[in-house]
Structures are given as C-alpha cells and as structure tokens.
Amino acid sequence: MANDSIWKRLISSLDPRHYNIERWSYTLHRITGVVLILFLIAHMVEIFHISLGPESWAATLALLGRLGPLENIGLWIIAGCVFYHGANGLRLLLNQVFGLLLGKPRMPVYPYTPTSLGKNQRIAIWTITAVVSGIWIWAGLYILAGLGIV
Amino acid sequence: MTEVMDFDVVIVGSGLAGLRAALQIMKNDEGKLGIRVAIISKLYLMRSHSVSAEGGTSAVLYPEEGDSMELYAWDTIKGSDFLADQDVVWRFVNLATDEIRLLERIGLPWNRRKDGKIEQRWFGGLSFPRATYAQDKSGFFMMRALYDTLLQYDNWERFDEYFVTSMVIEGGKFKGFTAIELKTGKMVFFKGKAGIIATGGNGQLWRITATASSTTGDGYGIAYMAGLPLEDMEFVQFHPTGLVPKGLLITEAARGEGGYLINAEGERFMKRYAPSKMELAPRDIVSRAEMMEIAQGRAATDKVSGLAHLWIDLRHLGKEKIEKKLPMIRELGLKNLGIDLAEAPLPVRPTAHYTMGGIRTDIDGKVLNDGHGSVDGLWAAGESACVSVHGSNRLGSNSTIECLVYGAIVGDGIYKYLEQHRDKDTALPKERVDSEENRIFNGILGKESGGEDVYQIKNELKDTMESNVHVYRTEEGLRTALVKIQELKKRYRNIRVDDHRPTLNYNLQHALELGFMLEQAEVVTMGAYLRKESRGAHARLDYKVRDDQHWLVHSLAWYTPEGPQFKYIPVNITMWKPVARVY
Amino acid sequence: MNGSDEIILRVRRFDGTREWWQSYQIGLTGVTSVLDLLNKVREEKDHTLAFRQSCHMGTCGSCGMVINGKPRLACQTNISELDAGVVNVEPMHNSPVIKDLVVGLDSLIENHKKVKPYIIRGKKEEIFYAPREFEVTQEGTTQFLQFDYCIMCNLCISACPTVTIDPLFLGPQALGQAFRYLADPRDEGWAERLELVDDDHGIWRCHFAGACSYVCPKDVDPAKAIQLMKKELLKKRLLIRRGKKGAEITEPLQPHFTEEKLTAAPPLDFKRGD
C-alpha cells in the first residue's frame, strides 16, 4: 500500500470500514470540508460577476435558474455540509485546543478502552449527529418547500 | 566476496545485557576515542526477550530499613545451593544498587511509595523485600529506557534481523562474527576488536516454555562450536508458575504479593515442602513441590490439553492491588484463558525459564577458553554468560539485575581494553568466512530435495527434553534422551530447507538455530547424566542428596565431533561454607 | 472450540515481485491465536511462509498484521474472537512489504528517534553521576506511564489515515513517545521537543481520526497524547507556559562506576545462622 498512487492512498485513507466511529466522523469531516471549499470557490466565481456589471450578474442568475430544483437540492447538501463541518469542528476544537473529552493520562486497566475514544467522545459525536440531522431536516423543509417535493 | 563491516565493538544480542554494555561504552567514550559499536539482533533491537521479564529486579536500595549487601549476597549464594562463585556474587550485589538508580534516572517508571522512594516487594528466597519493580513489566520498561537512552548517541549502528552463524577466533584472539543479513540473504562478516555475546538463554529446547520463540541459545551454540567451554549447562530453571497450556510466565511477584499455590484438593501444598517460606521458597523447590503433587495425584487436569496442573490463587489480594501491581498477568489470564485472576485461580505448572549455565567467563565477564586463559577481546554477559552468580539455581529477580550489572562491567572492561588497543587490524580471516558461507549456502540451502524436515526434528527434540530432562531427572530418562538426541543429530546432517528465496528465509534461520539447539541439548543432557547428585535446579531421583564432597564443582563442556567432553573445576568459596539448604 | 474443527486461513503473500492470496485449510487442534495458526501452517503445510514473531505474549511487538481488515497483533488475536470461518491475513498497511507478512520498519524507527525519546536534563551529567533517584510520586509516574507502554508494533502507523496520505508524517507512535517524555516529571526537554514536533509533517497533520488508539494493543492511546500535546504547543505559542523544571536531586554528583565497588573486599564478620 505504501507504493500505491496518491489517489489510491487517498481513497483508502477515507475508508473507515473496520474502524472506530471517530474515523467515520473524520471521513465525513474531510468530505464535507472539500465540498465546502469547492462551493466557496464556485460561490466566489458567482459573486465575481457582480463586479462585471448588472448584465453579467443577471446572466449568471439566469444560468443558475436553469438548474431548476437541482439548485435547491445542491444548497440543501451545502447546508448539511456546513452544519456537520461546523458542529464537528467545534468538537475537534474542544479536543485539540482545550484538550477536552479525552480523559486524563491514567494507569491502563485491561481490557483496554482508550479514553480518547471513550464515553464523552461518543456522547459528543452522537449529539452532533442528532442535532445536525434535526437542523438539516428542518433546513430541508425550508429550502425544498417551494419545489413541491416536500 | 562477503561484505565486511568493520567496528571497534560488535555486540551480538540486543537484550538488557547488550544494550547496557553499549550504554556504558557510549557513556565512557563521549567522543573521546570515537569508539564505533555494532549491535546485532536477529529480531529488531527493541524486541529482545528481555522485554518479557516481569516481576522485579533485586538490589539493596535503602540499607537504613534493614537490608544489607551481606544479606543479599547470602540469599543469592544460599539460593544457588552454594554453587555460585562467591567473589562474583559479592561484586554483583555491590554494583546492583547503582544500576536501579541509573535506570530510574534514564526514565524508568519504578513503582513508588507514598514518600517518593522506590517500592520493593518480596520474591522467592529473599530475606528482605528487595525486588524493585515497575508493575509486572519490569523487563519491558528496562528495555524501553535503555533503548531510548541509546538513541541520543550516534556512534553506534544497529543491525536488525542479522542472524549470527559463527564466531572467528584466531590465535586466541577474537576476530569477528559471520552473519546472514536476513533481509537480503547475504553473508556479512562483522569484524571487531572486541566482541560481546549477549544472546540470552535456550528455553526453546522444551515444549512448555515461558520464553520467546527467539530464545534458541544461539550464543551458546556459537561459542561452543568455536571451541569454547560451556559451564554448568545442566542447571536449567523451571519456573513454577507457567500458564497452562503454553507455559507463558505468571510472575513470581504474584506469590511475592501474597498469592497462594493450591492443589486440586484446595490445599496450600507448599507447607509440606517449605514450611517457613511457603510459596516464597526459591523456584527449584517450588517446581519440585509441584511435580511431586502432580506425581502423587493431587493435581487438576486441563480439559483441552490434558496437562496436569496446580492453581495459583490471587483472589484475596483484591482487584485494586492486582490492577496496580500485577496488571500484565491479569491480561495474560484474560487473553489466553478468559480467566480474570481477580475472580478465579489460574492453572499453572513448571515451565522452562532460565539457563543458569552458559559461556564460561571470569569475574570481569571475559570469556575463558579453558580453566585459566581468556580469549583476547571477547566478553559475554547476561543469561548467555556463566560468571557464575546463580550457581545451580537463580533466585527470582536476579536475572535482569545480572544483565545490568554485567552489561556495565563488560562495557567498562571493553572501554579500558580499547584505550590500550588503538591499532588497526586489517587482516581478514577470509578462509574461515568462505568455509562458513560454503557450509550454509551449499551445504544446507543447496540441498534440492529429500532430507529431514526442520520442524519435525525440532518437535521431536522438544518432546524428548520435556519428558526426560525436566525438573526431576533419572539415569534412565537421561539415557533415553541422549540416545534420541544423538539420533536427531545424525538426522540433522541431512537437513532440508524448503524455502530457496534469499529474502527473509526463516526456514533457513530455523534450520541453523536447530543445529545449535541440538548441540546444547546434548550438553545439558550429558551434564545432567554425569552429575550424580541433586543440587539446586538439578534434581536426580536416583541421587537425591547434595554431595559436596564430590560435586561442589562447576562442569565445563567442550565440543568434539563425538559429543561433549566434560571437565570439572572447583567453586570459588570466599565467604560462606555450604550448609544445609532449608526454607 | 472443538478440536476437530477446521478453518480457512487466507494469506496475502508477496515474493518481491508477485502478490497473491493463498488459502490454507487447517485443523484447530492446539490453536488459540492467529499466530498459533500461522505457525501451524508454516510447520505443517508451507515452510516458505514468512512472518515475524517472538514473545507470544503481546510484549515484544513483532507480530503486527492486518487480520480481517483490522491491524492487530497475531499473538493477541484469538480465533474465537474473530467469529468468522475464514481468517484473512495481510501485511500491515503504510509500510513497504518485504515478503509475505513482513514489512520494513525503517520509518518507524527513524521517526521515533527524531522526537528525542529520552530524558533531557539541563545538567546532563546528573543522569550518570547523581548518587540517587529523582524524587517522583506515583501520581507523577501516572502522567506518562500509559504512554510508556508502547511496544513499537507499528499497528498505529498501519491504521493512521494521515500516514497513508503523507508518508513523511511523524506518525502516532513517535508523537505519542514525544508526549511520553514531555509528560515525565523528570524531563526538562519540554520546549525543545515541542519545537521538534511543530513541523510541516508534524503534530498539526493529525486530524484526530483516533484509529491509532483504536488499534493500539497496549492502551498507549496516541490520539490522546497528540491532542494533549497540541494544547501544550498552543500554550507555548501563546506564551502561557515557557518551560518545565524537572524533579530534583540535591546531593552532589559522584562517580557511578568506581574501582572501589569493583574490588570491594568480602565481609569477614558477617554470620548467618541458618
């Protein structure tokens, strides 16, 4: 595997099967992060057209309008990415900057269950999942309402 | 042509003794002579079997609390059944203290008392609780501390996964080692002004053993085949508490902390064998007691393996104490048998553990070539050496400290030797290296088909040793074993290696190890056959008592093509005359 | 488990050029762990199978491999806990395969060395020439004990997704060991070591997937060590903390290995009654 191409290695680094839930959340965090970056770039290109004058801006909006319901669905996915990446990012801040939710150094007791992947971490992850899913569904109702899908 | 690696010091074996010697050389040198050291291991450097040492290591730390050097020396000598060389023991106990403290200062997490002092506990055969410990992973932490500390020096080089096949001595002077680089399958010659053999013991000769699959006693084989004598090889320690069925080690500290040994009737049987020390008698006595219980039908039987065994019971110690002081054996029980020793007793029986004998050295760790002269430039330390600190029975907690003390002494001795030997020796023993290359690559690896299977012979050897050269020995059993070993040796000459690829040829490595093992097995068995008394770990059912008049002697064995040649030399008795050994 | 049971062992093999899966069907008599199984195959079926092993008790760190998708020690993985009729064994990921299940460990060893894994003191000579031990409490020891359990088995490196992407990453093993010495009450290399790990391929490469701690057979919990070290590094950067004073030894230094001790005369007046 060490000799594989970068793409193959990238994919395998994002494959959390056989691993812990934190690694699933790592995968999601990376993917949502990349989606958000792509969106931000696209968004910057979009609003760049404002500086080119009203006709250019109108043409951009018309182009987006041609996407139809895809635009709403896309926005909904972006919203999901924002919610997840933001909430999970808060957890990672607690972990990495404040050293919280990790447990203290301790005397190991068999069978070993690492405290950094312990109860606090699980509670945080499942809370994030629940809250993000809730908000996302609500956002879905809001964003997709006009489409007649919901 | 074979590649030549040229160093000042070549250390074979990267366990505690080897690493401690290297550290001593680095510390003495600090760039003064620019000594270059090679450390060779057939595993990776930090994986030597020293990591599996568990319970503790002895030293007099706080004499104001009642311990003394004299008491430690006495315990060691009495434990050895008076076969230890007493001048050696005296030096050994005097140097032990500094080693414990040095290891603390390089990072070892010894267990501590409330007042910040280093905690010590009881071990078998001690008159004072002086086994210093870091949980029950003492050897592991020692190895970690030494290995890590060595990483700050850069005048040494590591040779991981090199298998040393022979040693070259010419004109009474050490020249170097031939080795196979396992990753490439190439022969390499390690040329050195000084060499250290620190390869550990040979527990793999037995079926049930506490030792790693790497402990095949290669160092003994290398020295023996180079014409050097092995001393006291008939004394093999069987640890009383090997976990059934494989024999993994349940540390003596389990008893040191207050654990009970019980038989199938639930009785603490040690009261019959060592009424005052009970479970804390030395290992030879406890192992014999267990075998006696088994012989007299008071043992339980393991359902899966069918092995007879006793129980070690720690339930009364409480879970908290076990987790704090004995976490590893709890893990072993849970992992291997699914038994938590805080809740149920563990099945145990004697397991091959330690070789008291070894390469004969003088008090400075220099290897001796006969009763008197030493090999110029060759040292041995640790379990592979026989100085002799342990005599016929080693006390628990004395092995790791011997590795440290003698590692340091040897390192120091080599530094002094090199201060006086700055000249460069350019001669190469080309013929010897070529013939070794020929022996292995054409003789063993070159055989295309037919021949004997490595693992078949190895398994037969292990079974023979397990049933005949064990805790109790008889003339008949030993003779049976000798005949079998000689037959196996004959079959070995026609050995076959199935793997013909050069890279990581473990099959070839096992074949070479087996060659060493067969030679050692013969020395152990023949030595036991000839020694017509019972002393320490050597217990003969047909000669039940210790015979100081005839047998207060070290045995020395030399290689001959017909089998080992034996000679006996007196024990150095400087402090205490032998008395009856009762616990 | 019944003695007459059989199991299929599939091994990912490699001979230097060719890679393939090889299956062996083998009885379970006398077999507890995956390592037992491999040994049985090597002794009875195929002498050419290459894998590392040594202590058989989870202390030496030799037998790391990927078993049914997860990096584990073969000697510490019982067949019964796998709960599968087929055992799939592959070499560890993220390290170059040399032969069959054996991988090269050069980067493990080099990275470990890079973080200065030893006690650093302001006065270096204290290490060899102090007359006694540092005064440290059991609580002080607990601050680093867990991280000192590391057996260098390479499993965490095999599991780490960051190592997969950035082969130059210091990796969970080395970073965990950096923290082990950082947290040691005797060590004074706090600032020095933090600068070492703050590198392009250093501590900030870790995004806390926690896979290292998940596969660690010894509860070293490298993920915890690394996150706690990030906090220390931030403290240093924000000038909240500037350094660390180690435990002390006040007695004067003295030679450790003296002629006197080597040649001590035996006691003459000591009598032992028993």
GROMACS .gro file of C-alpha atoms in nm, chain A:
model
  150
    1MET     CA    1   0.000   0.000   0.000
    2ALA     CA    2   0.292   0.231   0.068
    3ASN     CA    3   0.383   0.205  -0.300
    4ASP     CA    4   0.033   0.285  -0.427
    5SER     CA    5  -0.058   0.601  -0.621
    6ILE     CA    6  -0.173   0.908  -0.429
    7TRP     CA    7  -0.535   0.859  -0.545
    8LYS     CA    8  -0.547   0.504  -0.426
    9ARG     CA    9  -0.397   0.609  -0.096
   10LEU     CA   10  -0.642   0.898  -0.067
   11ILE     CA   11  -0.936   0.666  -0.113
   12SER     CA   12  -0.805   0.415   0.134
   13SER     CA   13  -0.744   0.692   0.390
   14LEU     CA   14  -1.114   0.780   0.360
   15ASP     CA   15  -1.229   0.421   0.404
   16PRO     CA   16  -1.335   0.385   0.768
   17ARG     CA   17  -1.458   0.026   0.750
   18HIS     CA   18  -1.334  -0.195   1.038
   19TYR     CA   19  -1.256   0.117   1.238
   20ASN     CA   20  -1.393   0.336   1.515
   21ILE     CA   21  -1.671   0.592   1.488
   22GLU     CA   22  -1.422   0.878   1.522
   23ARG     CA   23  -1.267   0.764   1.198
   24TRP     CA   24  -1.609   0.770   1.028
   25SER     CA   25  -1.652   1.121   1.152
   26TYR     CA   26  -1.302   1.202   1.026
   27THR     CA   27  -1.404   1.083   0.679
   28LEU     CA   28  -1.725   1.285   0.685
   29HIS     CA   29  -1.539   1.590   0.810
   30ARG     CA   30  -1.288   1.570   0.527
   31ILE     CA   31  -1.551   1.513   0.260
   32THR     CA   32  -1.776   1.794   0.385
   33GLY     CA   33  -1.471   2.015   0.406
   34VAL     CA   34  -1.378   1.953   0.044
   35VAL     CA   35  -1.739   2.009  -0.067
   36LEU     CA   36  -1.745   2.341   0.118
   37ILE     CA   37  -1.421   2.454  -0.039
   38LEU     CA   38  -1.549   2.368  -0.385
   39PHE     CA   39  -1.871   2.551  -0.306
   40LEU     CA   40  -1.685   2.856  -0.179
   41ILE     CA   41  -1.478   2.870  -0.497
   42ALA     CA   42  -1.791   2.839  -0.709
   43HIS     CA   43  -1.962   3.099  -0.495
   44MET     CA   44  -1.674   3.341  -0.538
   45VAL     CA   45  -1.684   3.295  -0.911
   46GLU     CA   46  -2.056   3.361  -0.894
   47ILE     CA   47  -2.040   3.686  -0.700
   48PHE     CA   48  -1.738   3.798  -0.901
   49HIS     CA   49  -1.987   3.855  -1.180
   50ILE     CA   50  -2.145   4.141  -0.983
   51SER     CA   51  -1.830   4.345  -1.042
   52LEU     CA   52  -1.872   4.295  -1.418
   53GLY     CA   53  -2.194   4.490  -1.423
   54PRO     CA   54  -2.571   4.426  -1.399
   55GLU     CA   55  -2.596   4.234  -1.732
   56SER     CA   56  -2.330   3.988  -1.632
   57TRP     CA   57  -2.491   3.933  -1.293
   58ALA     CA   58  -2.834   3.881  -1.449
   59ALA     CA   59  -2.685   3.628  -1.692
   60THR     CA   60  -2.526   3.439  -1.401
   61LEU     CA   61  -2.855   3.429  -1.216
   62ALA     CA   62  -3.030   3.308  -1.529
   63LEU     CA   63  -2.774   3.034  -1.570
   64LEU     CA   64  -2.831   2.923  -1.211
   65GLY     CA   65  -3.204   2.943  -1.267
   66ARG     CA   66  -3.174   2.688  -1.544
   67LEU     CA   67  -3.057   2.434  -1.283
   68GLY     CA   68  -3.413   2.428  -1.152
   69PRO     CA   69  -3.470   2.210  -0.846
   70LEU     CA   70  -3.105   2.093  -0.862
   71GLU     CA   71  -3.005   2.430  -0.722
   72ASN     CA   72  -3.223   2.381  -0.414
   73ILE     CA   73  -3.103   2.028  -0.360
   74GLY     CA   74  -2.746   2.146  -0.402
   75LEU     CA   75  -2.800   2.421  -0.149
   76TRP     CA   76  -2.953   2.172   0.088
   77ILE     CA   77  -2.647   1.948   0.060
   78ILE     CA   78  -2.423   2.251   0.114
   79ALA     CA   79  -2.626   2.341   0.421
   80GLY     CA   80  -2.578   1.988   0.554
   81CYS     CA   81  -2.206   2.017   0.499
   82VAL     CA   82  -2.197   2.350   0.681
   83PHE     CA   83  -2.389   2.213   0.977
   84TYR     CA   84  -2.186   1.896   1.007
   85HIS     CA   85  -1.848   2.051   0.943
   86GLY     CA   86  -1.924   2.333   1.186
   87ALA     CA   87  -2.055   2.121   1.468
   88ASN     CA   88  -1.791   1.853   1.433
   89GLY     CA   89  -1.529   2.128   1.403
   90LEU     CA   90  -1.642   2.257   1.742
   91ARG     CA   91  -1.587   1.912   1.889
   92LEU     CA   92  -1.242   1.894   1.733
   93LEU     CA   93  -1.161   2.236   1.876
   94LEU     CA   94  -1.255   2.112   2.221
   95ASN     CA   95  -1.031   1.809   2.165
   96GLN     CA   96  -0.733   1.970   2.008
   97VAL     CA   97  -0.713   2.318   2.156
   98PHE     CA   98  -0.858   2.267   2.501
   99GLY     CA   99  -0.770   1.901   2.546
  100LEU     CA  100  -1.127   1.818   2.649
  101LEU     CA  101  -1.329   1.496   2.608
  102LEU     CA  102  -1.006   1.294   2.603
  103GLY     CA  103  -0.976   1.174   2.960
  104LYS     CA  104  -0.662   1.212   3.169
  105PRO     CA  105  -0.343   1.005   3.149
  106ARG     CA  106  -0.415   0.701   3.362
  107MET     CA  107  -0.299   0.362   3.475
  108PRO     CA  108  -0.406   0.124   3.196
  109VAL     CA  109  -0.653  -0.145   3.301
  110TYR     CA  110  -0.723  -0.445   3.081
  111PRO     CA  111  -0.935  -0.481   2.868
  112TYR     CA  112  -0.808  -0.158   2.723
  113THR     CA  113  -1.059   0.101   2.613
  114PRO     CA  114  -0.878   0.422   2.520
  115THR     CA  115  -1.031   0.721   2.696
  116SER     CA  116  -0.979   0.949   2.396
  117LEU     CA  117  -1.236   0.734   2.217
  118GLY     CA  118  -1.439   0.696   2.532
  119LYS     CA  119  -1.785   0.782   2.657
  120ASN     CA  120  -1.752   1.162   2.638
  121GLN     CA  121  -1.637   1.145   2.281
  122ARG     CA  122  -1.924   0.914   2.188
  123ILE     CA  123  -2.179   1.140   2.354
  124ALA     CA  124  -2.038   1.438   2.166
  125ILE     CA  125  -2.042   1.257   1.833
  126TRP     CA  126  -2.395   1.123   1.868
  127THR     CA  127  -2.523   1.457   1.994
  128ILE     CA  128  -2.368   1.625   1.692
  129THR     CA  129  -2.522   1.366   1.464
  130ALA     CA  130  -2.866   1.409   1.619
  131VAL     CA  131  -2.861   1.788   1.625
  132VAL     CA  132  -2.714   1.821   1.277
  133SER     CA  133  -2.968   1.576   1.136
  134GLY     CA  134  -3.250   1.767   1.304
  135ILE     CA  135  -3.140   2.103   1.173
  136TRP     CA  136  -3.072   1.956   0.834
  137ILE     CA  137  -3.422   1.811   0.805
  138TRP     CA  138  -3.567   2.141   0.915
  139ALA     CA  139  -3.349   2.320   0.660
  140GLY     CA  140  -3.465   2.071   0.402
  141LEU     CA  141  -3.826   2.158   0.469
  142TYR     CA  142  -3.740   2.524   0.433
  143ILE     CA  143  -3.518   2.501   0.125
  144LEU     CA  144  -3.711   2.239  -0.063
  145ALA     CA  145  -4.058   2.375   0.029
  146GLY     CA  146  -4.108   2.567  -0.292
  147LEU     CA  147  -4.028   2.267  -0.512
  148GLY     CA  148  -4.330   2.065  -0.437
  149ILE     CA  149  -4.102   1.778  -0.335
  150VAL     CA  150  -4.183   1.817   0.031
   0.00000   0.00000   0.00000
